[in-house]
mmCIF file of C-alpha atoms and ligand atoms in Angstrom:
data_model
loop_
_atom_site.group_PDB
_atom_site.id
_atom_site.type_symbol
_atom_site.label_atom_id
_atom_site.label_comp_id
_atom_site.label_asym_id
_atom_site.label_seq_id
_atom_site.Cartn_x
_atom_site.Cartn_y
_atom_site.Cartn_z
ATOM 1 C CA MET R 24 -20.462 37.277 -67.058
ATOM 2 C CA ASN R 25 -20.867 38.203 -70.707
ATOM 3 C CA LYS R 26 -20.290 41.868 -70.041
ATOM 4 C CA PRO R 27 -16.967 43.337 -71.151
ATOM 5 C CA TRP R 28 -14.518 44.419 -68.464
ATOM 6 C CA ASN R 29 -14.331 48.050 -69.547
ATOM 7 C CA VAL R 30 -10.902 48.539 -68.029
ATOM 8 C CA LYS R 31 -8.178 50.644 -69.551
ATOM 9 C CA GLN R 32 -4.941 48.786 -68.873
ATOM 10 C CA ILE R 33 -1.614 50.377 -69.587
ATOM 11 C CA LYS R 34 0.787 47.498 -70.136
ATOM 12 C CA ASN R 35 4.166 48.115 -68.622
ATOM 13 C CA TYR R 36 2.783 50.423 -65.944
ATOM 14 C CA LYS R 37 5.229 50.082 -63.086
ATOM 15 C CA HIS R 38 5.362 51.705 -59.674
ATOM 16 C CA LYS R 39 6.859 50.686 -56.403
ATOM 17 C CA VAL R 40 4.924 47.850 -54.776
ATOM 18 C CA THR R 41 4.943 46.770 -51.132
ATOM 19 C CA ILE R 42 4.004 43.146 -50.594
ATOM 20 C CA ILE R 43 2.854 42.356 -47.066
ATOM 21 C CA VAL R 44 2.765 38.779 -45.773
ATOM 22 C CA PRO R 45 1.133 38.445 -42.324
ATOM 23 C CA THR R 46 2.277 35.372 -40.431
ATOM 24 C CA TYR R 47 1.224 33.501 -37.361
ATOM 25 C CA ASN R 48 2.917 30.102 -37.001
ATOM 26 C CA GLU R 49 3.656 29.592 -40.686
ATOM 27 C CA ALA R 50 7.021 27.804 -40.325
ATOM 28 C CA LYS R 51 5.866 24.992 -42.592
ATOM 29 C CA LEU R 52 4.859 27.189 -45.510
ATOM 30 C CA ILE R 53 6.713 30.498 -45.293
ATOM 31 C CA ARG R 54 9.808 29.489 -47.243
ATOM 32 C CA GLU R 55 7.793 28.298 -50.235
ATOM 33 C CA LYS R 56 5.696 31.432 -50.014
ATOM 34 C CA LEU R 57 8.698 33.756 -50.148
ATOM 35 C CA ASP R 58 10.152 31.723 -53.044
ATOM 36 C CA ASN R 59 6.867 32.092 -54.879
ATOM 37 C CA ILE R 60 6.960 35.886 -54.484
ATOM 38 C CA ALA R 61 10.633 36.046 -55.464
ATOM 39 C CA ALA R 62 9.783 34.213 -58.699
ATOM 40 C CA GLN R 63 7.751 37.197 -59.911
ATOM 41 C CA SER R 64 9.001 38.834 -63.080
ATOM 42 C CA TYR R 65 8.455 42.310 -61.594
ATOM 43 C CA PRO R 66 11.678 44.363 -61.318
ATOM 44 C CA ARG R 67 13.440 43.756 -57.984
ATOM 45 C CA GLU R 68 14.179 47.435 -57.446
ATOM 46 C CA LEU R 69 10.466 48.166 -57.628
ATOM 47 C CA PHE R 70 9.285 45.913 -54.890
ATOM 48 C CA GLU R 71 9.718 45.605 -51.176
ATOM 49 C CA LEU R 72 8.574 42.713 -49.073
ATOM 50 C CA ILE R 73 7.328 43.068 -45.493
ATOM 51 C CA VAL R 74 6.717 40.055 -43.308
ATOM 52 C CA ILE R 75 4.788 40.960 -40.199
ATOM 53 C CA ASP R 76 4.828 38.202 -37.618
ATOM 54 C CA SER R 77 2.662 38.161 -34.515
ATOM 55 C CA ALA R 78 4.447 36.214 -31.803
ATOM 56 C CA SER R 79 4.751 32.903 -33.686
ATOM 57 C CA SER R 80 6.025 30.120 -31.476
ATOM 58 C CA ASP R 81 7.155 27.765 -34.259
ATOM 59 C CA GLY R 82 10.248 29.642 -35.472
ATOM 60 C CA THR R 83 8.622 31.455 -38.426
ATOM 61 C CA PRO R 84 10.695 34.689 -37.977
ATOM 62 C CA GLU R 85 13.963 32.711 -37.864
ATOM 63 C CA ILE R 86 13.127 31.068 -41.186
ATOM 64 C CA VAL R 87 12.342 34.484 -42.664
ATOM 65 C CA LYS R 88 15.696 35.841 -41.461
ATOM 66 C CA GLU R 89 17.520 32.878 -43.000
ATOM 67 C CA TRP R 90 15.685 33.334 -46.276
ATOM 68 C CA ALA R 91 16.493 37.047 -46.331
ATOM 69 C CA LYS R 92 20.203 36.251 -45.982
ATOM 70 C CA GLU R 93 19.983 33.873 -48.939
ATOM 71 C CA HIS R 94 18.231 36.555 -51.029
ATOM 72 C CA PRO R 95 20.135 39.811 -50.590
ATOM 73 C CA GLU R 96 18.702 41.010 -53.916
ATOM 74 C CA ILE R 97 15.273 41.349 -52.294
ATOM 75 C CA GLU R 98 14.428 44.204 -49.965
ATOM 76 C CA LEU R 99 12.808 42.458 -47.018
ATOM 77 C CA LYS R 100 11.650 43.963 -43.751
ATOM 78 C CA LEU R 101 10.661 41.650 -40.930
ATOM 79 C CA ILE R 102 8.488 43.119 -38.190
ATOM 80 C CA GLN R 103 8.014 41.037 -35.066
ATOM 81 C CA GLU R 104 5.157 41.736 -32.709
ATOM 82 C CA SER R 105 5.572 40.404 -29.210
ATOM 83 C CA VAL R 106 1.822 40.059 -28.669
ATOM 84 C CA ARG R 107 -0.669 38.710 -31.181
ATOM 85 C CA GLN R 108 -3.491 41.183 -31.749
ATOM 86 C CA GLY R 109 -4.917 39.879 -34.978
ATOM 87 C CA MET R 110 -4.219 39.977 -38.665
ATOM 88 C CA ALA R 111 -5.740 43.380 -39.459
ATOM 89 C CA TYR R 112 -3.922 44.978 -36.531
ATOM 90 C CA ALA R 113 -0.651 43.546 -37.840
ATOM 91 C CA LEU R 114 -1.349 44.680 -41.397
ATOM 92 C CA ASN R 115 -1.839 48.254 -40.188
ATOM 93 C CA LYS R 116 1.546 48.146 -38.523
ATOM 94 C CA ALA R 117 3.162 47.000 -41.749
ATOM 95 C CA LEU R 118 1.287 49.704 -43.644
ATOM 96 C CA GLN R 119 2.991 52.362 -41.526
ATOM 97 C CA VAL R 120 6.403 51.426 -42.894
ATOM 98 C CA ALA R 121 5.321 50.541 -46.443
ATOM 99 C CA THR R 122 6.924 52.757 -49.070
ATOM 100 C CA GLY R 123 5.185 51.446 -52.209
ATOM 101 C CA GLU R 124 2.458 53.313 -54.051
ATOM 102 C CA VAL R 125 0.671 49.989 -54.296
ATOM 103 C CA VAL R 126 0.195 47.627 -51.360
ATOM 104 C CA VAL R 127 -0.443 43.923 -51.927
ATOM 105 C CA VAL R 128 -1.477 41.715 -49.031
ATOM 106 C CA THR R 129 -0.979 37.988 -49.437
ATOM 107 C CA ASP R 130 -1.443 35.132 -46.947
ATOM 108 C CA ALA R 131 1.339 32.637 -46.267
ATOM 109 C CA ASP R 132 -0.676 29.576 -47.237
ATOM 110 C CA CYS R 133 -1.248 30.430 -50.869
ATOM 111 C CA LYS R 134 0.557 30.807 -54.177
ATOM 112 C CA TRP R 135 0.385 33.102 -57.163
ATOM 113 C CA LEU R 136 0.209 30.846 -60.183
ATOM 114 C CA ASP R 137 1.788 33.152 -62.725
ATOM 115 C CA LYS R 138 5.138 34.925 -62.743
ATOM 116 C CA ARG R 139 3.494 37.967 -64.251
ATOM 117 C CA THR R 140 0.877 38.380 -61.512
ATOM 118 C CA LEU R 141 2.292 41.663 -60.193
ATOM 119 C CA GLU R 142 2.629 43.063 -63.704
ATOM 120 C CA GLU R 143 -1.021 42.270 -64.355
ATOM 121 C CA VAL R 144 -2.098 43.853 -61.055
ATOM 122 C CA LEU R 145 -0.158 47.019 -61.766
ATOM 123 C CA SER R 146 -1.473 47.341 -65.281
ATOM 124 C CA LEU R 147 -5.032 47.090 -63.912
ATOM 125 C CA LEU R 148 -4.295 49.760 -61.321
ATOM 126 C CA SER R 149 -3.115 52.054 -64.117
ATOM 127 C CA ASP R 150 -6.825 52.600 -64.759
ATOM 128 C CA PRO R 151 -7.747 55.625 -62.600
ATOM 129 C CA SER R 152 -11.215 54.182 -61.910
ATOM 130 C CA ILE R 153 -9.763 51.049 -60.273
ATOM 131 C CA GLY R 154 -8.774 51.322 -56.610
ATOM 132 C CA ALA R 155 -8.249 47.698 -55.621
ATOM 133 C CA VAL R 156 -7.704 44.316 -57.245
ATOM 134 C CA THR R 157 -8.094 40.727 -56.046
ATOM 135 C CA CYS R 158 -7.983 37.222 -57.555
ATOM 136 C CA PRO R 159 -10.427 34.385 -58.053
ATOM 137 C CA LYS R 160 -9.110 31.439 -56.056
ATOM 138 C CA ILE R 161 -8.370 27.864 -56.879
ATOM 139 C CA PRO R 162 -8.377 25.382 -53.997
ATOM 140 C CA SER R 163 -5.388 23.073 -53.816
ATOM 141 C CA SER R 164 -4.922 19.656 -52.171
ATOM 142 C CA ASN R 165 -4.768 18.472 -48.558
ATOM 143 C CA GLY R 166 -8.331 19.026 -47.371
ATOM 144 C CA PRO R 167 -11.792 18.098 -48.742
ATOM 145 C CA ILE R 168 -11.112 19.524 -52.152
ATOM 146 C CA GLU R 169 -14.368 18.450 -53.857
ATOM 147 C CA ILE R 170 -16.738 20.514 -51.741
ATOM 148 C CA GLU R 171 -14.351 23.452 -51.790
ATOM 149 C CA LYS R 172 -14.031 23.265 -55.593
ATOM 150 C CA SER R 173 -17.759 23.159 -55.995
ATOM 151 C CA TYR R 174 -18.055 26.195 -53.691
ATOM 152 C CA ARG R 175 -15.450 28.116 -55.698
ATOM 153 C CA ASP R 176 -17.005 27.186 -59.065
ATOM 154 C CA PHE R 177 -20.006 29.084 -57.820
ATOM 155 C CA TYR R 178 -18.479 31.978 -55.898
ATOM 156 C CA ASN R 179 -15.650 32.851 -58.298
ATOM 157 C CA VAL R 180 -18.243 33.385 -61.003
ATOM 158 C CA VAL R 181 -20.262 35.684 -58.746
ATOM 159 C CA ARG R 182 -17.151 37.702 -57.766
ATOM 160 C CA ILE R 183 -16.104 38.134 -61.400
ATOM 161 C CA ALA R 184 -19.607 39.064 -62.514
ATOM 162 C CA GLU R 185 -19.877 41.682 -59.754
ATOM 163 C CA SER R 186 -16.474 43.023 -60.756
ATOM 164 C CA LYS R 187 -17.507 43.343 -64.380
ATOM 165 C CA ALA R 188 -20.645 45.185 -63.334
ATOM 166 C CA TRP R 189 -18.557 47.501 -61.107
ATOM 167 C CA ALA R 190 -16.990 46.121 -57.936
ATOM 168 C CA THR R 191 -17.072 43.141 -55.591
ATOM 169 C CA PRO R 192 -17.430 43.573 -51.816
ATOM 170 C CA ILE R 193 -15.569 40.291 -51.183
ATOM 171 C CA PHE R 194 -11.787 40.273 -51.494
ATOM 172 C CA HIS R 195 -9.359 37.414 -50.996
ATOM 173 C CA GLY R 196 -6.344 37.213 -48.705
ATOM 174 C CA GLU R 197 -4.425 35.348 -51.409
ATOM 175 C CA LEU R 198 -3.977 38.634 -53.225
ATOM 176 C CA ALA R 199 -5.539 41.901 -52.166
ATOM 177 C CA ALA R 200 -3.928 44.865 -53.927
ATOM 178 C CA PHE R 201 -4.717 48.482 -53.094
ATOM 179 C CA LYS R 202 -3.617 51.917 -54.207
ATOM 180 C CA LYS R 203 -1.939 52.915 -50.982
ATOM 181 C CA SER R 204 -3.317 56.441 -50.934
ATOM 182 C CA LEU R 205 -6.878 55.063 -51.048
ATOM 183 C CA LEU R 206 -6.122 52.467 -48.414
ATOM 184 C CA GLU R 207 -4.906 55.223 -46.123
ATOM 185 C CA GLU R 208 -7.926 57.381 -46.900
ATOM 186 C CA VAL R 209 -10.236 54.608 -45.678
ATOM 187 C CA GLY R 210 -8.182 54.179 -42.504
ATOM 188 C CA GLY R 211 -6.308 50.968 -43.358
ATOM 189 C CA PHE R 212 -7.656 47.672 -42.039
ATOM 190 C CA PRO R 213 -10.293 47.268 -39.300
ATOM 191 C CA ALA R 214 -8.683 45.801 -36.188
ATOM 192 C CA PHE R 215 -12.100 45.332 -34.552
ATOM 193 C CA MET R 216 -13.275 42.506 -36.822
ATOM 194 C CA GLY R 217 -12.143 39.677 -39.091
ATOM 195 C CA SER R 218 -12.066 39.973 -42.846
ATOM 196 C CA GLY R 219 -9.925 43.122 -43.156
ATOM 197 C CA GLU R 220 -9.364 43.112 -46.912
ATOM 198 C CA ASN R 221 -13.080 42.914 -47.594
ATOM 199 C CA TYR R 222 -13.748 45.897 -45.402
ATOM 200 C CA ALA R 223 -11.062 48.116 -46.939
ATOM 201 C CA ALA R 224 -12.006 47.139 -50.501
ATOM 202 C CA THR R 225 -15.685 47.813 -49.871
ATOM 203 C CA LEU R 226 -14.971 51.249 -48.398
ATOM 204 C CA ILE R 227 -12.916 52.010 -51.508
ATOM 205 C CA ALA R 228 -15.819 50.880 -53.707
ATOM 206 C CA LEU R 229 -18.170 53.109 -51.689
ATOM 207 C CA LYS R 230 -15.895 56.029 -52.512
ATOM 208 C CA GLY R 231 -16.734 55.392 -56.153
ATOM 209 C CA TYR R 232 -13.703 53.356 -57.247
ATOM 210 C CA ARG R 233 -13.792 49.890 -58.698
ATOM 211 C CA ALA R 234 -12.606 46.992 -56.534
ATOM 212 C CA ILE R 235 -12.354 43.995 -58.824
ATOM 213 C CA ALA R 236 -11.625 40.263 -58.848
ATOM 214 C CA PHE R 237 -9.902 39.865 -62.200
ATOM 215 C CA GLU R 238 -10.168 36.461 -63.874
ATOM 216 C CA LYS R 239 -6.652 36.420 -65.332
ATOM 217 C CA ILE R 240 -5.049 36.649 -61.884
ATOM 218 C CA LYS R 241 -5.015 33.157 -60.426
ATOM 219 C CA CYS R 242 -4.152 32.206 -56.871
ATOM 220 C CA SER R 243 -4.246 28.839 -55.183
ATOM 221 C CA GLU R 244 -4.998 28.253 -51.534
ATOM 222 C CA ILE R 245 -4.375 25.156 -49.438
ATOM 223 C CA ILE R 246 -7.481 23.682 -47.862
ATOM 224 C CA PRO R 247 -7.071 22.586 -44.225
ATOM 225 C CA LYS R 248 -6.690 18.852 -43.677
ATOM 226 C CA LYS R 249 -8.755 18.832 -40.525
ATOM 227 C CA ASP R 250 -11.699 20.837 -39.257
ATOM 228 C CA TYR R 251 -12.903 22.015 -42.642
ATOM 229 C CA HIS R 252 -16.297 22.867 -41.130
ATOM 230 C CA LYS R 253 -14.774 24.981 -38.382
ATOM 231 C CA TRP R 254 -12.717 26.852 -40.970
ATOM 232 C CA ARG R 255 -15.776 27.533 -43.133
ATOM 233 C CA ILE R 256 -17.840 28.680 -40.166
ATOM 234 C CA ARG R 257 -15.111 31.106 -39.016
ATOM 235 C CA ARG R 258 -14.870 32.602 -42.505
ATOM 236 C CA ALA R 259 -18.649 32.877 -42.672
ATOM 237 C CA GLN R 260 -18.552 34.659 -39.296
ATOM 238 C CA HIS R 261 -16.182 37.219 -40.741
ATOM 239 C CA LEU R 262 -18.375 37.719 -43.803
ATOM 240 C CA ILE R 263 -21.399 38.245 -41.582
ATOM 241 C CA GLN R 264 -19.476 40.814 -39.490
ATOM 242 C CA HIS R 265 -18.472 42.482 -42.731
ATOM 243 C CA PHE R 266 -21.932 42.761 -44.262
ATOM 244 C CA THR R 267 -23.536 43.721 -40.960
ATOM 245 C CA LYS R 268 -21.238 46.757 -40.910
ATOM 246 C CA PHE R 269 -22.351 47.738 -44.393
ATOM 247 C CA ILE R 270 -26.125 47.520 -43.986
ATOM 248 C CA ARG R 271 -26.245 51.234 -43.246
ATOM 249 C CA TYR R 272 -24.312 52.080 -46.421
ATOM 250 C CA THR R 273 -26.731 50.337 -48.783
ATOM 251 C CA GLY R 274 -28.859 53.454 -49.146
ATOM 252 C CA THR R 275 -26.015 55.838 -49.900
ATOM 253 C CA ALA R 276 -23.765 53.568 -52.022
ATOM 254 C CA PRO R 277 -22.918 54.736 -55.550
ATOM 255 C CA GLU R 278 -25.654 53.610 -57.938
ATOM 256 C CA ARG R 279 -23.518 50.974 -59.688
ATOM 257 C CA PHE R 280 -22.521 49.364 -56.411
ATOM 258 C CA LYS R 281 -25.833 49.629 -54.562
ATOM 259 C CA LEU R 282 -27.496 46.529 -55.943
ATOM 260 C CA ILE R 283 -24.339 44.448 -55.539
ATOM 261 C CA LEU R 284 -24.012 45.435 -51.898
ATOM 262 C CA LEU R 285 -27.690 44.960 -51.224
ATOM 263 C CA ALA R 286 -27.675 41.517 -52.856
ATOM 264 C CA ASN R 287 -24.743 40.433 -50.691
ATOM 265 C CA VAL R 288 -26.297 41.767 -47.507
ATOM 266 C CA TYR R 289 -29.392 39.785 -48.389
ATOM 267 C CA LEU R 290 -27.479 36.620 -49.372
ATOM 268 C CA HIS R 291 -25.319 36.567 -46.247
ATOM 269 C CA LEU R 292 -27.671 37.883 -43.592
ATOM 270 C CA VAL R 293 -31.229 37.055 -44.653
ATOM 271 C CA ASN R 294 -31.356 34.198 -47.128
ATOM 272 C CA PRO R 295 -29.884 31.466 -44.873
ATOM 273 C CA TRP R 296 -32.640 32.104 -42.339
ATOM 274 C CA LEU R 297 -35.327 31.767 -45.006
ATOM 275 C CA LEU R 298 -34.016 28.270 -45.663
ATOM 276 C CA VAL R 299 -34.250 27.430 -41.973
ATOM 277 C CA ALA R 300 -37.728 28.951 -41.711
ATOM 278 C CA ALA R 301 -38.923 27.083 -44.807
ATOM 279 C CA MET R 302 -37.572 23.776 -43.511
ATOM 280 C CA VAL R 303 -39.204 24.213 -40.126
ATOM 281 C CA MET R 304 -42.539 25.057 -41.750
ATOM 282 C CA LEU R 305 -42.366 22.155 -44.210
ATOM 283 C CA VAL R 306 -41.487 19.649 -41.512
ATOM 284 C CA TYR R 307 -44.278 20.979 -39.316
ATOM 285 C CA GLU R 308 -46.811 20.755 -42.174
ATOM 286 C CA SER R 309 -45.601 17.284 -43.134
ATOM 287 C CA VAL R 310 -46.306 16.025 -39.655
ATOM 288 C CA THR R 311 -49.930 17.012 -40.198
ATOM 289 C CA VAL R 312 -49.703 15.103 -43.497
ATOM 290 C CA ALA R 313 -50.016 18.014 -45.898
ATOM 291 C CA PRO R 314 -49.274 16.454 -49.318
ATOM 292 C CA LEU R 315 -47.749 19.614 -50.807
ATOM 293 C CA ALA R 316 -45.313 20.008 -47.886
ATOM 294 C CA ILE R 317 -44.266 16.353 -48.142
ATOM 295 C CA ALA R 318 -43.756 16.709 -51.914
ATOM 296 C CA LEU R 319 -41.607 19.821 -51.449
ATOM 297 C CA LEU R 320 -39.528 18.156 -48.764
ATOM 298 C CA LEU R 321 -38.959 15.116 -50.997
ATOM 299 C CA LEU R 322 -38.059 17.382 -53.901
ATOM 300 C CA GLY R 323 -35.552 19.166 -51.662
ATOM 301 C CA ALA R 324 -34.095 15.857 -50.496
ATOM 302 C CA PHE R 325 -33.692 14.594 -54.090
ATOM 303 C CA SER R 326 -32.126 17.875 -55.163
ATOM 304 C CA LEU R 327 -29.327 17.134 -52.730
ATOM 305 C CA LEU R 328 -28.090 14.614 -55.299
ATOM 306 C CA CYS R 329 -27.146 17.573 -57.432
ATOM 307 C CA LYS R 330 -23.760 18.909 -56.329
ATOM 308 C CA PRO R 331 -24.206 22.684 -56.799
ATOM 309 C CA TYR R 332 -27.469 22.527 -54.843
ATOM 310 C CA ARG R 333 -25.809 20.472 -52.088
ATOM 311 C CA THR R 334 -22.977 22.986 -51.898
ATOM 312 C CA TRP R 335 -25.395 25.867 -51.748
ATOM 313 C CA ILE R 336 -27.343 24.252 -48.901
ATOM 314 C CA ALA R 337 -24.096 23.577 -47.006
ATOM 315 C CA MET R 338 -23.082 27.222 -47.373
ATOM 316 C CA GLN R 339 -26.434 28.390 -46.003
ATOM 317 C CA LEU R 340 -25.994 26.142 -42.998
ATOM 318 C CA TYR R 341 -22.447 27.454 -42.419
ATOM 319 C CA LEU R 342 -23.858 30.986 -42.432
ATOM 320 C CA VAL R 343 -26.526 30.035 -39.907
ATOM 321 C CA ALA R 344 -23.958 28.388 -37.611
ATOM 322 C CA ALA R 345 -21.678 31.411 -38.056
ATOM 323 C CA ALA R 346 -24.405 33.901 -37.133
ATOM 324 C CA VAL R 347 -25.026 31.960 -33.938
ATOM 325 C CA ARG R 348 -21.296 31.723 -33.125
ATOM 326 C CA ASN R 349 -20.909 35.461 -33.708
ATOM 327 C CA LEU R 350 -23.078 35.941 -30.624
ATOM 328 C CA TRP R 351 -20.157 35.049 -28.340
ATOM 329 C CA THR R 352 -16.973 35.484 -30.401
ATOM 330 C CA LYS R 353 -15.784 37.546 -33.314
ATOM 331 C CA ASP R 354 -12.845 35.158 -33.742
ATOM 332 C CA ILE R 355 -10.341 37.913 -34.446
ATOM 333 C CA LEU R 356 -7.527 35.705 -33.136
ATOM 334 C CA TRP R 357 -8.540 32.563 -34.938
ATOM 335 C CA GLU R 358 -7.135 29.126 -34.373
ATOM 336 C CA LYS R 359 -4.381 28.039 -36.729
ATOM 337 C CA GLN R 360 -5.573 25.160 -38.893
ATOM 338 C CA VAL R 361 -3.400 22.230 -39.915
ATOM 339 C CA LYS R 362 -2.724 22.502 -43.639
HETATM 340 N N1 GDD P 420 0.660 38.879 -38.308
HETATM 341 C C1 GDD P 420 -0.402 38.099 -38.113
HETATM 342 N N2 GDD P 420 -1.097 38.192 -36.928
HETATM 343 N N3 GDD P 420 -0.782 37.249 -39.075
HETATM 344 C C2 GDD P 420 -1.848 36.443 -38.842
HETATM 345 C C3 GDD P 420 -2.584 36.473 -37.648
HETATM 346 C C4 GDD P 420 -2.176 37.397 -36.633
HETATM 347 O O1 GDD P 420 -2.750 37.503 -35.574
HETATM 348 N N4 GDD P 420 -3.591 35.542 -37.753
HETATM 349 C C5 GDD P 420 -3.446 34.972 -38.958
HETATM 350 N N5 GDD P 420 -2.399 35.480 -39.611
HETATM 351 C C6 GDD P 420 -1.903 35.185 -40.957
HETATM 352 C C7 GDD P 420 -1.707 33.726 -41.279
HETATM 353 O O2 GDD P 420 -0.426 33.282 -40.906
HETATM 354 C C8 GDD P 420 -1.924 33.715 -42.785
HETATM 355 O O3 GDD P 420 -0.758 34.072 -43.477
HETATM 356 C C9 GDD P 420 -2.976 34.793 -42.992
HETATM 357 O O4 GDD P 420 -2.885 35.641 -41.863
HETATM 358 C C10 GDD P 420 -4.383 34.237 -43.144
HETATM 359 O O5 GDD P 420 -4.678 33.418 -42.038
HETATM 360 P P1 GDD P 420 -5.171 31.901 -42.177
HETATM 361 O O6 GDD P 420 -5.061 31.268 -40.844
HETATM 362 O O7 GDD P 420 -4.535 31.267 -43.343
HETATM 363 O O8 GDD P 420 -6.709 32.072 -42.367
HETATM 364 P P2 GDD P 420 -7.581 32.034 -43.685
HETATM 365 O O9 GDD P 420 -6.876 31.576 -44.868
HETATM 366 O O10 GDD P 420 -8.850 31.361 -43.414
HETATM 367 O O11 GDD P 420 -7.870 33.585 -43.811
HETATM 368 C C11 GDD P 420 -8.665 34.056 -44.788
HETATM 369 O O12 GDD P 420 -9.866 34.515 -44.281
HETATM 370 C C12 GDD P 420 -9.791 35.673 -43.433
HETATM 371 C C13 GDD P 420 -11.177 36.055 -43.034
HETATM 372 O O13 GDD P 420 -11.854 35.010 -42.458
HETATM 373 C C14 GDD P 420 -7.830 35.100 -45.440
HETATM 374 O O14 GDD P 420 -8.349 35.406 -46.699
HETATM 375 C C15 GDD P 420 -7.695 36.331 -44.591
HETATM 376 O O15 GDD P 420 -7.009 37.307 -45.332
HETATM 377 C C16 GDD P 420 -9.088 36.793 -44.164
HETATM 378 O O16 GDD P 420 -8.992 37.937 -43.336
HETATM 379 MN MN1 MN P 421 -5.380 30.884 -45.503
#
């Protein structure tokens, strides 16, 4: 974290940007989302907005059409799919009609917290070594905010540290910006699994470009009111799918990215199972009254009083549950959560 960023930003670097918002039943949030994008200070003539909707049944496209009428100053294309085939599939469709040199994907249930977000993103992309940019994320209201905050306090730091070292293999749907030419070179988004932004960003990093989570870009995301655990497990499933795909690249990754990728493969695919194995062994030994095993178990139980440790344990258990659930579903068409 103490390392410098080593980025060469040209302030005032402006190119045409395409912002893509994928939607599936976002009637409740889409208006606010479009308002939030329209509030950007970036010149109107330099951005186009694409909303790609996959067969929403709650009237999302109608709200988008209404909004577009109220905002003739904004170039908005609405694409309506008649069959839902997943977020990445939809994003690829939008990519085909995107005319910007930079493509920014942003989910409907989040906000950019600064009017100058796009300016900041563009000035980062002025650095030829940077291929993709994302944001740290700040959880906002509705759901169990405490556990989510504690999770983010930990993971945002890791993402930023990886980015300072070179690149992060985990991107966020709140803001995932790509140089379009690079995005096309890596084949767009993977329709065969969840977690499309991560996949594209990691392929770009493997090509030798930086893919960074920049601390000055702040996005907020609404935490679901209900079924927080289900939501976490689904996201963990997508991360597992992601890192499973990249195991074979760990050997050939550019030197600066190799350790980062390897560490994440280990943390997402191996480490959670070590926790399970250790617990099983300690419980087994405790039954035979081994004092050391009992002491370690008690120490573990007391450590749960400490929030970061508790959060870390919870995340390991989500990864274990996710690995098991991945055996029968990839959850590419995931259930819409109540926000
Ligand atoms: N067009 C389209 N088609 N959009 C979809 C579809 C679909 O089949 N499924 C979901 N979306 C839209 C949602 O309306 C929302 O704007 C965005 O994609 C993200 O979906 P959420 O339901 O909000 O899920 P999330 O916030 O947990 O998704 C996050 O995790 C995914 C991986 O697990 C995001 O960061 C995603 O970008 C990421 O892929
Ligand atoms: Mn979301």
